[in-house]
XYZ file of C-alpha atoms in Angstrom:
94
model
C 0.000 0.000 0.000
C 1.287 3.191 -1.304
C 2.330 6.048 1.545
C -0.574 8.520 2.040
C 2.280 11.312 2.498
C 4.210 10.566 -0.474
C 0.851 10.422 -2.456
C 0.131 13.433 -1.036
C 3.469 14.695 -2.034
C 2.807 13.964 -5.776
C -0.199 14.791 -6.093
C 0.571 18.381 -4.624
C 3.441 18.597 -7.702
C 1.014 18.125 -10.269
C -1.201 20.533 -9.065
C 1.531 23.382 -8.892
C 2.533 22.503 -12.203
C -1.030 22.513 -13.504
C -1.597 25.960 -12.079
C 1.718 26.528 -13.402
C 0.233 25.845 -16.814
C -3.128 27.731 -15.777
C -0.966 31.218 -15.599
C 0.737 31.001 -18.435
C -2.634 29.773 -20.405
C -4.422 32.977 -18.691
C -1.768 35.162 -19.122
C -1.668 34.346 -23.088
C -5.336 34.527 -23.214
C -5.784 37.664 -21.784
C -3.656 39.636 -24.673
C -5.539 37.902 -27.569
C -8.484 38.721 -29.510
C -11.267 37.301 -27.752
C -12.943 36.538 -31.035
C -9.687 34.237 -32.673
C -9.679 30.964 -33.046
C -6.250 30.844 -30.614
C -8.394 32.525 -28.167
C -10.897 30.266 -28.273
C -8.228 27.401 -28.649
C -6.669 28.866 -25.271
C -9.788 28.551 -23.403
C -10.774 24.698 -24.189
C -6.885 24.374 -22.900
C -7.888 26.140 -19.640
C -10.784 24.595 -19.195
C -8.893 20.913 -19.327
C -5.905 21.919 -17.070
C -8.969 23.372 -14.236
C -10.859 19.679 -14.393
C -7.142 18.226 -13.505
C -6.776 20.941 -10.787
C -9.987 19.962 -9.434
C -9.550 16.388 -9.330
C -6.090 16.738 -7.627
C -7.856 18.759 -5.456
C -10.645 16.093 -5.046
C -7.396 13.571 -4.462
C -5.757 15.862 -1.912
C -8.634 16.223 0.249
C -9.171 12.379 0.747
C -5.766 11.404 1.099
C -5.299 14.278 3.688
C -8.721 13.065 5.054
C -6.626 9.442 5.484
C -3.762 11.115 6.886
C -5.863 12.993 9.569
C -7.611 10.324 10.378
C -4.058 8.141 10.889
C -3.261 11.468 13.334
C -6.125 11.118 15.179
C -6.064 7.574 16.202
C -1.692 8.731 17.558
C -0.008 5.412 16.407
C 3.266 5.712 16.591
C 3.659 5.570 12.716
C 0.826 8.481 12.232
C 2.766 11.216 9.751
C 3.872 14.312 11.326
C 6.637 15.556 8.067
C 4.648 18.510 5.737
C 4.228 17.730 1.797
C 7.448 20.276 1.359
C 9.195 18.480 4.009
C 8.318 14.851 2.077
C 10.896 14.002 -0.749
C 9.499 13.669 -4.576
C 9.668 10.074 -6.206
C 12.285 9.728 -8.325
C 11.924 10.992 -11.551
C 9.589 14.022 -10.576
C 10.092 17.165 -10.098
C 10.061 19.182 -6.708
């Protein structure tokens, strides 16, 4: 079974780099035509990268709904280390 923390950890990354993406799709947006085809182009983009901010969202609140839960019941092994504290998986960035 997967680490909630780690998950956590992972799933936090995506969602900075997905708002990341969000800025720069909003920023770009912002100084086109709002009748072009790149504007409207732009928009379906920033619509898709919001649904993946959401469901990370959606996946952060249960796993830190797991990880609370481990808190409450003080086992020795409950996490105490923050998502910044918590190293990436390899491969990803932090």
């Amino acid at each position: 079974m997967p680490d909630p923390v780690d998950e956590l950890r992972a799933v936090s990354d995506e969602i900075l780099e997905d708002a990341t993406t969000m800025r720069s799709l909003t920023v770009e947006n912002r100084s086109l035509p709002a009748g072009s085809s790149r504007a409207r182009d732009v928009a379906s983009a920033m619509e898709r990268v919001a649904r993946r901010i959401l469901g990370g969202a959606r996946r952060e609140h249960a796993l830190v709904s797991e990880v609370h839960g481990q808190a409450l019941e003080g086992g020795r092994d409950a996490p105490t280390a923050t998502i910044e504290d918590t190293e990436p998986e390899a491969g990803q960035n932090p």
